[in-house]
CSV table of C-alpha atoms and ligand atoms in Angstrom, one decimal:
chain,number,residue,atom,x,y,z
L,420,MET,CA,-9.7,-4.5,29.4
L,421,GLU,CA,-6.7,-2.9,30.9
L,422,ARG,CA,-5.5,-0.3,28.5
L,423,GLY,CA,-1.9,1.1,28.4
L,424,ILE,CA,-0.4,4.0,26.7
L,425,ARG,CA,1.1,3.7,23.2
L,426,ILE,CA,4.8,3.7,23.5
L,427,ALA,CA,4.9,6.7,20.8
L,428,ASP,CA,2.7,8.4,22.9
L,429,LEU,CA,5.4,8.3,26.0
L,430,PHE,CA,8.0,9.9,23.9
L,431,LYS,CA,5.6,12.6,22.3
L,432,GLU,CA,5.6,14.4,26.0
L,433,GLU,CA,8.7,12.8,27.2
L,434,GLU,CA,9.6,15.6,29.8
L,435,LYS,CA,6.5,15.1,31.6
L,436,TRP,CA,6.6,11.2,32.1
L,437,PRO,CA,9.4,10.8,34.5
L,438,GLY,CA,8.3,10.2,38.0
L,439,LYS,CA,4.9,9.0,36.7
L,440,THR,CA,3.4,5.5,36.4
L,441,ALA,CA,2.6,4.0,33.0
L,442,VAL,CA,1.2,0.8,31.3
L,443,VAL,CA,2.4,-0.3,28.2
L,444,GLN,CA,1.7,-3.4,26.0
L,445,GLY,CA,3.6,-4.9,23.3
L,446,TRP,CA,5.8,-7.6,22.0
L,447,VAL,CA,9.3,-8.4,23.4
L,448,LYS,CA,12.1,-7.7,20.8
L,449,THR,CA,15.0,-8.8,23.0
L,450,ARG,CA,15.8,-9.6,26.6
L,451,ARG,CA,18.9,-9.7,28.3
L,452,ASP,CA,20.1,-10.1,32.1
L,453,SER,CA,23.0,-8.3,33.5
L,454,ARG,CA,25.1,-9.9,36.1
L,455,ALA,CA,24.2,-7.5,38.5
L,456,GLY,CA,20.6,-9.0,39.0
L,457,VAL,CA,19.0,-6.4,36.2
L,458,GLY,CA,17.1,-7.7,33.1
L,459,PHE,CA,16.6,-5.5,30.2
L,460,ILE,CA,13.5,-6.0,27.9
L,461,GLU,CA,13.2,-4.2,24.5
L,462,LEU,CA,9.2,-3.6,24.1
L,463,ASN,CA,8.0,-2.5,20.8
L,464,ASP,CA,4.2,-2.0,20.2
L,465,GLY,CA,4.3,-1.0,16.6
L,466,SER,CA,3.5,2.6,17.4
L,467,ASN,CA,7.2,3.6,16.7
L,468,LEU,CA,10.5,2.5,15.6
L,469,LYS,CA,12.3,2.0,18.7
L,470,GLY,CA,10.0,0.8,21.4
L,471,VAL,CA,11.0,1.2,24.9
L,472,GLN,CA,13.5,-0.1,27.5
L,473,ILE,CA,12.1,-2.0,30.4
L,474,VAL,CA,14.3,-2.4,33.2
L,475,VAL,CA,13.4,-5.2,35.6
L,476,GLU,CA,15.3,-5.2,39.1
L,477,LEU,CA,15.4,-8.9,40.1
L,478,GLU,CA,16.8,-8.1,43.6
L,479,GLY,CA,14.3,-8.3,46.3
L,480,ARG,CA,11.4,-9.2,43.7
L,481,ASP,CA,9.9,-12.4,42.6
L,482,TYR,CA,10.8,-12.0,39.0
L,483,SER,CA,12.9,-14.7,38.4
L,484,GLY,CA,10.4,-17.3,37.2
L,485,LEU,CA,8.4,-15.0,35.4
L,486,LEU,CA,11.3,-13.5,33.3
L,487,GLY,CA,12.6,-16.8,32.3
L,488,GLN,CA,9.3,-16.9,30.2
L,489,ILE,CA,9.3,-13.6,28.7
L,490,THR,CA,11.3,-14.8,25.4
L,491,THR,CA,11.6,-12.7,22.3
L,492,GLY,CA,8.2,-12.4,20.4
L,493,SER,CA,6.1,-13.0,23.6
L,494,ALA,CA,3.1,-10.3,24.1
L,495,ILE,CA,3.2,-8.7,27.5
L,496,LEU,CA,2.1,-6.2,29.5
L,497,VAL,CA,4.2,-3.9,31.9
L,498,GLU,CA,3.7,-1.1,34.4
L,499,GLY,CA,6.1,0.6,35.5
L,500,LEU,CA,7.9,4.1,36.6
L,501,VAL,CA,9.0,6.2,34.2
L,502,ALA,CA,12.5,7.3,34.8
L,503,ALA,CA,15.2,9.2,32.6
L,504,SER,CA,17.3,6.8,30.9
L,505,PRO,CA,21.1,7.0,31.6
L,506,GLY,CA,21.7,4.6,28.3
L,507,LYS,CA,22.5,6.3,25.4
L,508,GLY,CA,20.3,6.6,22.5
L,509,GLN,CA,17.0,6.8,24.6
L,510,SER,CA,15.7,9.4,26.7
L,511,ILE,CA,13.3,7.5,29.1
L,512,GLU,CA,12.8,4.0,30.2
L,513,LEU,CA,10.3,2.0,32.4
L,514,ARG,CA,11.1,0.6,35.6
L,515,ALA,CA,8.8,-2.5,35.9
L,516,GLU,CA,6.5,-2.6,38.9
L,517,ARG,CA,4.2,-5.3,37.4
L,518,ILE,CA,4.4,-7.8,34.4
L,519,GLU,CA,1.6,-9.7,32.8
L,520,ILE,CA,2.2,-12.2,29.9
L,521,TYR,CA,-0.6,-12.5,27.3
L,522,GLY,CA,1.0,-15.0,25.2
L,523,ARG,CA,4.2,-16.9,25.2
L,524,ALA,CA,6.6,-17.4,22.1
L,525,GLU,CA,8.8,-20.5,22.3
L,526,ALA,CA,12.3,-19.4,22.1
L,527,GLU,CA,13.6,-22.4,20.1
L,528,THR,CA,10.7,-22.3,17.4
L,529,TYR,CA,10.3,-18.4,17.2
L,530,PRO,CA,10.8,-17.7,13.3
L,531,LEU,CA,12.2,-14.1,14.1
L,532,GLN,CA,15.5,-14.9,15.8
L,533,LYS,CA,17.7,-12.1,16.6
L,534,LYS,CA,19.9,-12.1,13.8
L,535,ARG,CA,19.0,-10.4,10.3
L,536,HIS,CA,17.0,-12.6,8.2
L,537,SER,CA,16.7,-12.1,4.5
L,538,PHE,CA,13.7,-10.4,2.9
L,539,GLU,CA,13.2,-13.8,0.8
L,540,TYR,CA,12.6,-15.6,4.2
L,541,LEU,CA,10.7,-13.0,5.6
L,542,ARG,CA,8.0,-13.1,2.7
L,543,ARG,CA,7.7,-16.7,3.8
L,544,ILE,CA,6.6,-15.8,7.1
L,545,ALA,CA,4.5,-12.6,6.0
L,546,HIS,CA,2.2,-13.1,9.3
L,547,LEU,CA,5.3,-12.4,11.4
L,548,ARG,CA,7.5,-10.1,9.4
L,549,PRO,CA,5.7,-6.9,10.3
L,550,ARG,CA,7.3,-7.4,13.6
L,551,THR,CA,10.9,-6.5,12.1
L,552,ASN,CA,12.2,-3.1,12.4
L,553,THR,CA,12.3,-2.9,8.4
L,554,ILE,CA,8.7,-4.2,7.3
L,555,GLY,CA,7.4,-2.4,10.4
L,556,ALA,CA,9.0,1.0,9.3
L,557,ALA,CA,7.9,0.6,5.9
L,558,ALA,CA,4.5,-0.2,6.9
L,559,ARG,CA,4.3,2.9,9.1
L,560,VAL,CA,6.1,5.1,6.0
L,561,ARG,CA,3.3,3.7,3.6
L,562,SER,CA,0.3,4.6,6.3
L,563,ARG,CA,1.6,8.1,6.6
L,564,LEU,CA,2.1,8.5,2.7
L,565,SER,CA,-1.3,7.1,2.1
L,566,PHE,CA,-2.7,9.9,4.3
L,567,ALA,CA,-0.8,12.5,2.8
L,568,ILE,CA,-2.0,11.7,-0.6
L,569,HIS,CA,-5.3,12.4,0.4
L,570,ARG,CA,-4.2,15.5,2.3
L,571,PHE,CA,-2.3,16.9,-0.9
L,572,PHE,CA,-5.2,16.4,-2.9
L,573,GLN,CA,-8.3,17.3,-0.6
L,574,ASP,CA,-6.2,20.6,0.9
L,575,ARG,CA,-6.3,21.4,-3.2
L,576,GLY,CA,-10.0,20.8,-3.9
L,577,PHE,CA,-9.9,17.5,-5.4
L,578,HIS,CA,-12.9,15.2,-4.9
L,579,TYR,CA,-12.0,11.6,-4.1
L,580,ILE,CA,-13.6,9.4,-6.7
L,581,HIS,CA,-14.2,5.4,-5.8
L,582,THR,CA,-13.8,4.1,-9.3
L,583,PRO,CA,-14.7,0.1,-9.9
L,584,VAL,CA,-12.4,-2.7,-9.0
L,585,ILE,CA,-14.3,-4.9,-11.5
L,586,THR,CA,-14.5,-3.3,-14.9
L,587,ALA,CA,-15.0,-4.5,-18.5
L,588,SER,CA,-12.4,-1.9,-20.2
L,589,ASP,CA,-8.5,-2.5,-20.5
L,590,CYS,CA,-7.5,1.1,-20.0
L,591,GLU,CA,-3.9,0.5,-20.7
L,592,GLY,CA,-4.8,-1.8,-23.5
L,593,ALA,CA,-2.1,-4.1,-22.8
L,594,GLY,CA,-4.3,-6.9,-22.2
L,595,GLU,CA,-2.5,-7.9,-18.9
L,596,THR,CA,-5.8,-8.1,-17.0
L,597,PHE,CA,-7.1,-10.8,-14.4
L,598,ARG,CA,-10.5,-12.2,-15.7
L,599,VAL,CA,-13.3,-12.0,-13.2
L,600,THR,CA,-16.0,-15.0,-13.6
L,601,THR,CA,-18.1,-17.3,-11.7
L,602,LEU,CA,-17.6,-19.9,-14.3
L,603,ASP,CA,-15.9,-23.1,-13.1
L,604,PRO,CA,-12.8,-23.8,-15.6
L,605,ALA,CA,-13.2,-27.3,-14.5
L,606,ARG,CA,-16.8,-27.6,-15.6
L,607,PRO,CA,-17.5,-26.0,-18.8
L,608,VAL,CA,-20.7,-25.2,-19.7
L,609,SER,CA,-22.2,-27.3,-22.6
L,610,GLY,CA,-23.7,-26.3,-25.8
L,611,GLN,CA,-22.7,-22.5,-25.4
L,612,THR,CA,-20.9,-21.7,-28.1
L,613,GLU,CA,-22.4,-18.6,-29.5
L,614,ASP,CA,-21.9,-16.6,-26.2
L,615,PRO,CA,-19.6,-18.3,-23.8
L,616,TYR,CA,-20.5,-15.4,-21.4
L,617,LYS,CA,-24.2,-15.8,-21.4
L,618,SER,CA,-24.4,-17.8,-18.2
L,619,ASP,CA,-21.4,-15.9,-16.5
L,620,PHE,CA,-22.1,-13.2,-13.6
L,621,PHE,CA,-21.7,-10.3,-15.7
L,622,ALA,CA,-23.1,-11.6,-18.9
L,623,ARG,CA,-19.8,-10.3,-20.5
L,624,PRO,CA,-16.2,-10.5,-20.3
L,625,ALA,CA,-15.2,-8.6,-17.0
L,626,PHE,CA,-11.8,-7.8,-15.3
L,627,LEU,CA,-9.9,-6.5,-12.3
L,628,THR,CA,-9.2,-3.0,-13.2
L,629,VAL,CA,-5.6,-2.0,-14.5
L,630,SER,CA,-6.3,1.6,-13.7
L,631,GLY,CA,-8.9,3.9,-12.5
L,632,GLN,CA,-8.3,6.6,-15.1
L,633,LEU,CA,-11.0,5.9,-17.8
L,634,GLN,CA,-13.8,6.5,-15.0
L,635,ALA,CA,-11.9,9.0,-13.2
L,636,GLU,CA,-12.0,11.2,-16.5
L,637,ILE,CA,-15.8,11.0,-16.2
L,638,TYR,CA,-15.8,12.4,-13.0
L,639,ALA,CA,-13.1,15.2,-13.9
L,640,LEU,CA,-15.7,16.1,-16.9
L,641,ALA,CA,-18.1,16.9,-14.1
L,642,LEU,CA,-16.4,17.8,-11.0
L,643,GLY,CA,-13.5,19.4,-12.3
L,644,GLN,CA,-10.6,18.2,-10.4
L,645,VAL,CA,-10.7,14.5,-8.7
L,646,TYR,CA,-8.6,11.8,-7.9
L,647,THR,CA,-9.1,7.9,-7.3
L,648,PHE,CA,-6.7,6.2,-5.0
L,649,GLY,CA,-7.2,2.0,-4.6
L,650,PRO,CA,-5.7,-1.3,-5.6
L,651,THR,CA,-5.1,-2.1,-9.5
L,652,PHE,CA,-4.2,-5.6,-10.9
L,653,ARG,CA,-1.8,-6.5,-13.7
L,654,ALA,CA,-1.0,-9.8,-14.8
L,655,GLU,CA,2.2,-9.0,-16.4
L,656,ASN,CA,4.6,-12.0,-15.9
L,657,SER,CA,7.5,-9.9,-14.9
L,658,ASN,CA,9.4,-11.2,-12.0
L,659,THR,CA,11.2,-7.9,-11.3
L,660,SER,CA,12.0,-5.6,-8.2
L,661,ARG,CA,9.5,-3.3,-9.5
L,662,HIS,CA,6.4,-5.0,-10.3
L,663,LEU,CA,3.3,-6.1,-8.6
L,664,ALA,CA,0.3,-8.0,-9.7
L,665,GLU,CA,-1.9,-6.0,-7.3
L,666,PHE,CA,-0.1,-2.6,-6.4
L,667,TRP,CA,-2.2,0.6,-5.0
L,668,MET,CA,-2.1,3.7,-7.6
L,669,VAL,CA,-3.3,7.3,-7.0
L,670,GLU,CA,-4.7,8.9,-10.2
L,671,PRO,CA,-5.9,12.4,-10.0
L,672,GLU,CA,-7.5,13.9,-13.3
L,673,MET,CA,-8.0,17.6,-13.9
L,674,ALA,CA,-10.2,19.2,-16.5
L,675,PHE,CA,-9.0,22.5,-18.1
L,676,HIS,CA,-5.3,21.2,-17.5
L,677,ASP,CA,-3.0,20.4,-20.3
L,678,LEU,CA,0.2,18.5,-20.3
L,679,GLU,CA,2.2,21.4,-18.8
L,680,ASP,CA,-0.1,21.9,-15.8
L,681,ASP,CA,0.0,18.0,-15.3
L,682,LEU,CA,3.7,18.3,-14.9
L,683,GLU,CA,3.5,20.9,-12.5
L,684,VAL,CA,0.9,19.2,-10.2
L,685,ALA,CA,3.0,15.8,-10.3
L,686,LEU,CA,6.3,17.5,-9.3
L,687,ALA,CA,4.7,19.4,-6.5
L,688,PHE,CA,3.1,16.1,-5.5
L,689,ILE,CA,6.4,14.1,-5.5
L,690,LYS,CA,8.0,17.0,-3.5
L,691,TYR,CA,5.2,17.0,-1.1
L,692,LEU,CA,5.4,13.4,-0.3
L,693,ILE,CA,9.1,13.0,0.0
L,694,GLU,CA,8.8,16.2,2.7
L,695,VAL,CA,6.3,14.0,4.7
L,696,VAL,CA,8.8,11.4,4.9
L,697,LEU,CA,11.5,13.6,6.0
L,698,GLY,CA,9.2,15.4,8.7
L,699,GLU,CA,6.9,13.1,9.7
L,700,CYS,CA,8.7,9.6,9.6
L,701,ALA,CA,12.0,10.8,10.6
L,702,GLN,CA,13.0,7.7,12.9
L,703,GLU,CA,12.0,5.6,9.9
L,704,ALA,CA,14.2,7.8,7.5
L,705,GLU,CA,17.0,7.6,9.7
L,706,PHE,CA,16.7,3.9,10.0
L,707,PHE,CA,16.4,3.2,6.5
L,708,ASN,CA,19.4,5.4,5.8
L,709,ARG,CA,21.7,3.7,8.3
L,710,PHE,CA,20.7,0.0,7.3
L,711,ILE,CA,19.0,-0.2,3.9
L,712,GLU,CA,20.5,2.6,1.9
L,713,PRO,CA,23.3,4.7,3.1
L,714,GLY,CA,22.9,8.0,1.4
L,715,LEU,CA,19.2,8.0,1.3
L,716,ILE,CA,18.2,11.1,3.4
L,717,GLU,CA,20.6,13.1,1.2
L,718,ARG,CA,19.1,11.7,-1.9
L,719,LEU,CA,15.8,12.9,-0.7
L,720,GLU,CA,16.7,16.0,0.4
L,721,ASN,CA,18.3,16.5,-2.9
L,722,ALA,CA,15.2,15.8,-4.6
L,723,VAL,CA,13.3,18.4,-2.9
L,724,ARG,CA,15.9,21.1,-3.1
L,725,ARG,CA,16.6,21.0,-6.7
L,726,SER,CA,14.2,21.2,-9.5
L,727,SER,CA,13.6,18.1,-11.7
L,728,GLU,CA,14.9,17.8,-15.0
L,729,VAL,CA,12.4,17.9,-18.0
L,730,VAL,CA,13.4,16.6,-21.1
L,731,THR,CA,11.4,15.5,-24.3
L,732,TYR,CA,11.6,11.4,-25.6
L,733,THR,CA,13.5,12.6,-28.5
L,734,GLU,CA,16.2,14.4,-26.6
L,735,ALA,CA,16.6,11.5,-24.1
L,736,VAL,CA,17.1,9.1,-27.1
L,737,ASP,CA,19.7,11.6,-28.1
L,738,ILE,CA,21.3,11.5,-24.9
L,739,LEU,CA,21.3,7.9,-24.4
L,740,SER,CA,22.6,7.2,-27.8
L,741,LYS,CA,25.3,9.5,-27.7
L,742,SER,CA,26.3,8.1,-24.2
L,743,GLY,CA,28.7,5.4,-25.3
L,744,GLU,CA,27.3,3.4,-22.5
L,745,LYS,CA,26.7,-0.4,-23.8
L,746,PHE,CA,23.0,-1.2,-23.2
L,747,ALA,CA,21.2,-4.7,-23.3
L,748,PHE,CA,18.6,-3.0,-25.4
L,749,PRO,CA,19.9,-0.5,-27.9
L,750,VAL,CA,18.3,2.8,-28.3
L,751,GLU,CA,16.5,4.5,-31.2
L,752,TRP,CA,13.7,6.9,-31.7
L,753,GLY,CA,10.7,4.7,-31.4
L,754,CYS,CA,12.1,2.1,-28.8
L,755,ASP,CA,10.5,1.9,-25.4
L,756,PHE,CA,12.7,2.8,-22.6
L,757,GLN,CA,13.8,-0.4,-20.5
L,758,ALA,CA,14.8,-0.1,-16.7
L,759,GLU,CA,18.4,0.2,-17.9
L,760,HIS,CA,17.7,3.4,-19.9
L,761,GLU,CA,15.4,4.8,-17.0
L,762,ARG,CA,18.0,4.5,-14.7
L,763,TYR,CA,21.0,5.5,-16.5
L,764,LEU,CA,19.0,8.9,-17.2
L,765,THR,CA,18.1,9.5,-13.7
L,766,GLU,CA,21.0,8.1,-11.8
L,767,LYS,CA,24.2,8.8,-14.4
L,768,VAL,CA,23.1,11.7,-16.4
L,769,PHE,CA,21.1,14.0,-14.1
L,770,GLY,CA,21.3,12.5,-10.6
L,771,ARG,CA,17.7,13.6,-9.9
L,772,PRO,CA,14.0,12.9,-10.8
L,773,VAL,CA,13.5,13.3,-14.7
L,774,ALA,CA,10.4,14.1,-16.7
L,775,ILE,CA,10.2,12.8,-20.1
L,776,LEU,CA,7.6,14.5,-22.3
L,777,ASN,CA,5.9,13.5,-25.7
L,778,PHE,CA,6.5,9.7,-26.5
L,779,PRO,CA,6.1,8.2,-29.8
L,780,ARG,CA,2.5,7.6,-30.5
L,781,ALA,CA,2.9,3.8,-31.1
L,782,LEU,CA,4.3,3.2,-27.8
L,783,LYS,CA,1.5,4.6,-25.8
L,784,PRO,CA,-2.3,3.8,-24.9
L,785,PHE,CA,-5.1,5.1,-27.2
L,786,TYR,CA,-6.5,8.0,-25.0
L,787,MET,CA,-3.5,10.1,-25.0
L,788,ARG,CA,-3.6,13.5,-27.1
L,789,VAL,CA,-1.8,13.3,-30.3
L,790,ASN,CA,0.8,16.2,-30.6
L,791,ASP,CA,0.5,18.4,-33.7
L,792,ASP,CA,3.8,16.5,-35.1
L,793,GLN,CA,1.3,13.4,-35.5
L,794,LYS,CA,4.2,11.2,-34.4
L,795,THR,CA,4.2,11.8,-30.5
L,796,VAL,CA,1.6,12.0,-27.9
L,797,ALA,CA,1.3,14.3,-24.8
L,798,ALA,CA,2.6,11.9,-22.3
L,799,MET,CA,5.0,12.1,-19.3
L,800,ASP,CA,6.9,9.6,-17.4
L,801,ILE,CA,8.6,10.6,-14.0
L,802,LEU,CA,11.6,8.5,-13.5
L,803,VAL,CA,13.5,8.8,-10.2
L,804,PRO,CA,17.1,7.3,-9.2
L,805,GLY,CA,16.9,3.6,-8.1
L,806,ILE,CA,13.6,2.7,-9.3
L,807,GLY,CA,12.9,4.3,-12.9
L,808,GLU,CA,9.4,5.3,-13.6
L,809,ILE,CA,7.2,6.2,-10.6
L,810,ILE,CA,4.5,8.1,-12.5
L,811,GLY,CA,2.9,7.9,-16.0
L,812,GLY,CA,0.6,10.6,-17.0
L,813,SER,CA,-0.8,12.5,-20.0
L,814,GLN,CA,-2.8,15.0,-21.6
L,815,ARG,CA,-6.1,13.1,-22.7
L,816,GLU,CA,-7.4,13.2,-26.3
L,817,GLU,CA,-10.6,15.4,-26.1
L,818,ARG,CA,-11.1,15.9,-30.1
L,819,LEU,CA,-13.7,13.2,-31.2
L,820,ASP,CA,-12.0,12.6,-34.7
L,821,VAL,CA,-8.9,12.2,-33.2
L,822,LEU,CA,-9.9,9.8,-30.6
L,823,LEU,CA,-11.7,7.7,-33.1
L,824,GLU,CA,-8.6,7.5,-35.3
L,825,GLN,CA,-6.6,6.5,-32.2
L,826,MET,CA,-9.0,3.8,-31.3
L,827,SER,CA,-9.0,2.5,-35.0
L,828,MET,CA,-5.4,2.6,-35.0
L,829,LYS,CA,-5.1,0.6,-32.0
L,830,GLY,CA,-7.8,-2.0,-32.6
L,831,ILE,CA,-9.9,-0.7,-29.5
L,832,PRO,CA,-13.5,-1.8,-29.9
L,833,LYS,CA,-15.6,1.5,-30.1
L,834,GLU,CA,-18.9,-0.3,-29.2
L,835,ASP,CA,-17.1,-1.2,-25.9
L,836,TYR,CA,-16.2,2.6,-25.2
L,837,ARG,CA,-19.4,4.1,-26.5
L,838,TRP,CA,-19.4,6.3,-23.2
L,839,TYR,CA,-15.8,7.3,-23.5
L,840,ILE,CA,-16.6,8.4,-26.8
L,841,GLU,CA,-19.8,10.3,-25.7
L,842,LEU,CA,-17.9,12.3,-23.4
L,843,ARG,CA,-16.0,13.8,-26.5
L,844,GLU,CA,-19.5,14.4,-27.9
L,845,PHE,CA,-20.8,16.5,-25.2
L,846,GLY,CA,-19.3,19.2,-23.6
L,847,SER,CA,-15.6,17.9,-24.0
L,848,ALA,CA,-12.8,19.6,-22.7
L,849,PRO,CA,-9.2,19.4,-22.3
L,850,HIS,CA,-8.2,17.6,-19.5
L,851,SER,CA,-5.1,15.6,-17.9
L,852,GLY,CA,-4.1,13.4,-15.2
L,853,PHE,CA,-1.4,11.0,-14.3
L,854,GLY,CA,-0.9,7.8,-12.0
L,855,LEU,CA,1.6,7.3,-9.4
L,856,GLY,CA,2.4,3.6,-7.9
L,857,LEU,CA,2.6,3.8,-4.1
L,858,GLU,CA,4.7,0.9,-3.7
L,859,ARG,CA,7.2,2.4,-6.3
L,860,LEU,CA,7.2,5.6,-3.9
L,861,VAL,CA,7.3,3.7,-0.6
L,862,GLN,CA,10.7,2.0,-2.4
L,863,PHE,CA,11.8,5.4,-3.4
L,864,VAL,CA,11.9,7.0,0.0
L,865,THR,CA,12.9,3.9,1.9
L,866,GLY,CA,15.5,2.7,-0.4
L,867,LEU,CA,14.2,-1.0,-0.2
L,868,PRO,CA,15.5,-3.2,-2.9
L,869,ASN,CA,12.6,-4.9,-3.9
L,870,ILE,CA,9.0,-3.7,-4.0
L,871,ARG,CA,7.5,-6.9,-2.3
L,872,GLU,CA,8.8,-5.2,1.0
L,873,THR,CA,6.5,-2.1,0.4
L,874,ILE,CA,3.4,-3.9,0.5
L,875,PRO,CA,2.0,-6.1,3.3
L,876,PHE,CA,1.1,-9.2,1.2
L,877,PRO,CA,2.8,-9.0,-1.9
L,878,ARG,CA,1.2,-10.7,-5.1
L,879,THR,CA,3.8,-11.8,-7.8
L,880,PRO,CA,3.5,-14.5,-10.2
L,881,GLY,CA,3.2,-18.1,-8.4
L,882,HIS,CA,2.7,-15.9,-4.8
L,883,ALA,CA,-0.9,-15.4,-3.4
L,884,GLU,CA,-0.5,-16.8,-0.2
L,885,PHE,CA,-1.6,-15.3,2.9
Q,1049,4AD,O1,2.1,4.3,-16.6
Q,1049,4AD,P1,0.9,3.5,-15.9
Q,1049,4AD,O2,0.7,2.1,-16.9
Q,1049,4AD,O3,-0.2,4.6,-16.1
Q,1049,4AD,C1,-1.4,4.3,-16.0
Q,1049,4AD,O4,-2.0,3.4,-15.6
Q,1049,4AD,C2,-2.4,5.7,-16.2
Q,1049,4AD,N1,-3.6,5.4,-16.3
Q,1049,4AD,C3,-2.4,6.4,-15.1
Q,1049,4AD,C4,-3.0,7.7,-15.4
Q,1049,4AD,O5,-2.7,8.5,-16.1
Q,1049,4AD,N2,-3.9,7.8,-14.7
Q,1049,4AD,O6,1.0,3.5,-14.5
Q,1049,4AD,C5,0.9,4.3,-13.3
Q,1049,4AD,C6,2.3,3.9,-12.5
Q,1049,4AD,C7,3.7,3.6,-12.8
Q,1049,4AD,O7,4.4,4.9,-13.1
Q,1049,4AD,C8,4.3,3.0,-11.7
Q,1049,4AD,O8,4.5,3.7,-10.5
Q,1049,4AD,C9,2.9,2.1,-11.0
Q,1049,4AD,O9,1.8,3.0,-11.7
Q,1049,4AD,N3,2.8,0.8,-11.8
Q,1049,4AD,C10,3.3,-0.3,-11.0
Q,1049,4AD,N4,3.6,-0.4,-10.0
Q,1049,4AD,C11,4.0,-1.8,-9.2
Q,1049,4AD,N5,3.8,-2.9,-9.9
Q,1049,4AD,C12,3.3,-2.7,-11.4
Q,1049,4AD,N6,3.1,-3.9,-12.1
Q,1049,4AD,C13,3.1,-1.3,-12.1
Q,1049,4AD,N7,2.7,-1.2,-13.0
Q,1049,4AD,C14,2.4,0.3,-13.0
Q,1050,MG,MG1,3.9,3.7,-17.7
């Protein structure tokens, strides 16, 4: 079929285009007709934010009938002469010479009208919302960031490991797993009480993974530096603006790295990704700065320019309890930080990303390395303004006896983790890693108030349509 040029490519070499003919294909954002017999179509093909302006000279051509059918939302092809644009805000435009309509959209019933729609409304039309400026821009930023995540690690010699989506282990030990089964709850298998899983697909309890870390550890203890990057699933019943039931996590795992090394990589990683957005998604960043979060670009530039704050959990508790601030959840040593505490630290106290190290042992999963004080583990959480936790990581417990003690303390069945324990029996080595939630990162760099706008099809309690 006739293939045009992507609109973004027109603007990449905009000086060379005026005077030439181009074919573009896309969806009509708006159309207006001037009294002087000229029609203007804003056409967008998703390749960039702004699209291109099409000028249709009605005088002397038989466009009048056609133009009436080119309503907002229609898919069309335009062939035209590229010309330097007199209008402000864009350098070139297309003077239409031929227009074809692929698919019309009924003006009255097209769900995306010219006005601004609420994000809640747009979620109900997730099949059309990527055509809006905001969701389209978020999708492009997410795509660039995903690629940049691979680039960061590949450039540094990390190997990409595909860890399983279906697993028998609950890495974080929070019991927030989705069960994977082929048994029909409406038709219980009769007479199978001693082993209810006997006739299930895997003949054992199986779940969607909450994290690829434990499997990444296996490969780190063979390939040195690895990362896994894929979807993870958590059945946490938290209906917040920062939680999804299905989200993407990138998890590097590094042999011969302690917590300090881990932190260094994590901070360099965040900076790198922010620079990607400022440099490679400049149009989108400006858009979000203007319409979603005023001051966004300055906040991001700040996060790149200034070094992050690093405090211990104990210091953070001290700062919070002396702050005089009234928190819904009071702060004392041993408490888990709530969103309100995390945001107070990054937004009010430091005004930039903060890393918190060495959390109480009781708060964190079994795999984290126990510190010499026996009370804390070598954990790190990185918090950013506006979101709170964006990265969680730790040095892993490489000492067999301490790992076994941790597992007993936390009630982790050792027979299910035989392989994990054996890694400490055969060539155990210090290692560490972390997990970054892709959607929280996109939220951070776009200023989008709700995480549900950072992923094409959000999965939250009660919502799995599309
Ligand atoms: O802190 P978490 O639970 O850490 C782990 O899963 C470790 N196994 C990672 C590792 O060390 N390899 O999760 C890591 C990050 C969080 O900081 C957050 O950004 C994101 O994953 N995250 C979520 N994002 C969206 N919705 C949720 N329900 C999330 N839960 C965690
Ligand atoms: Mg965490």
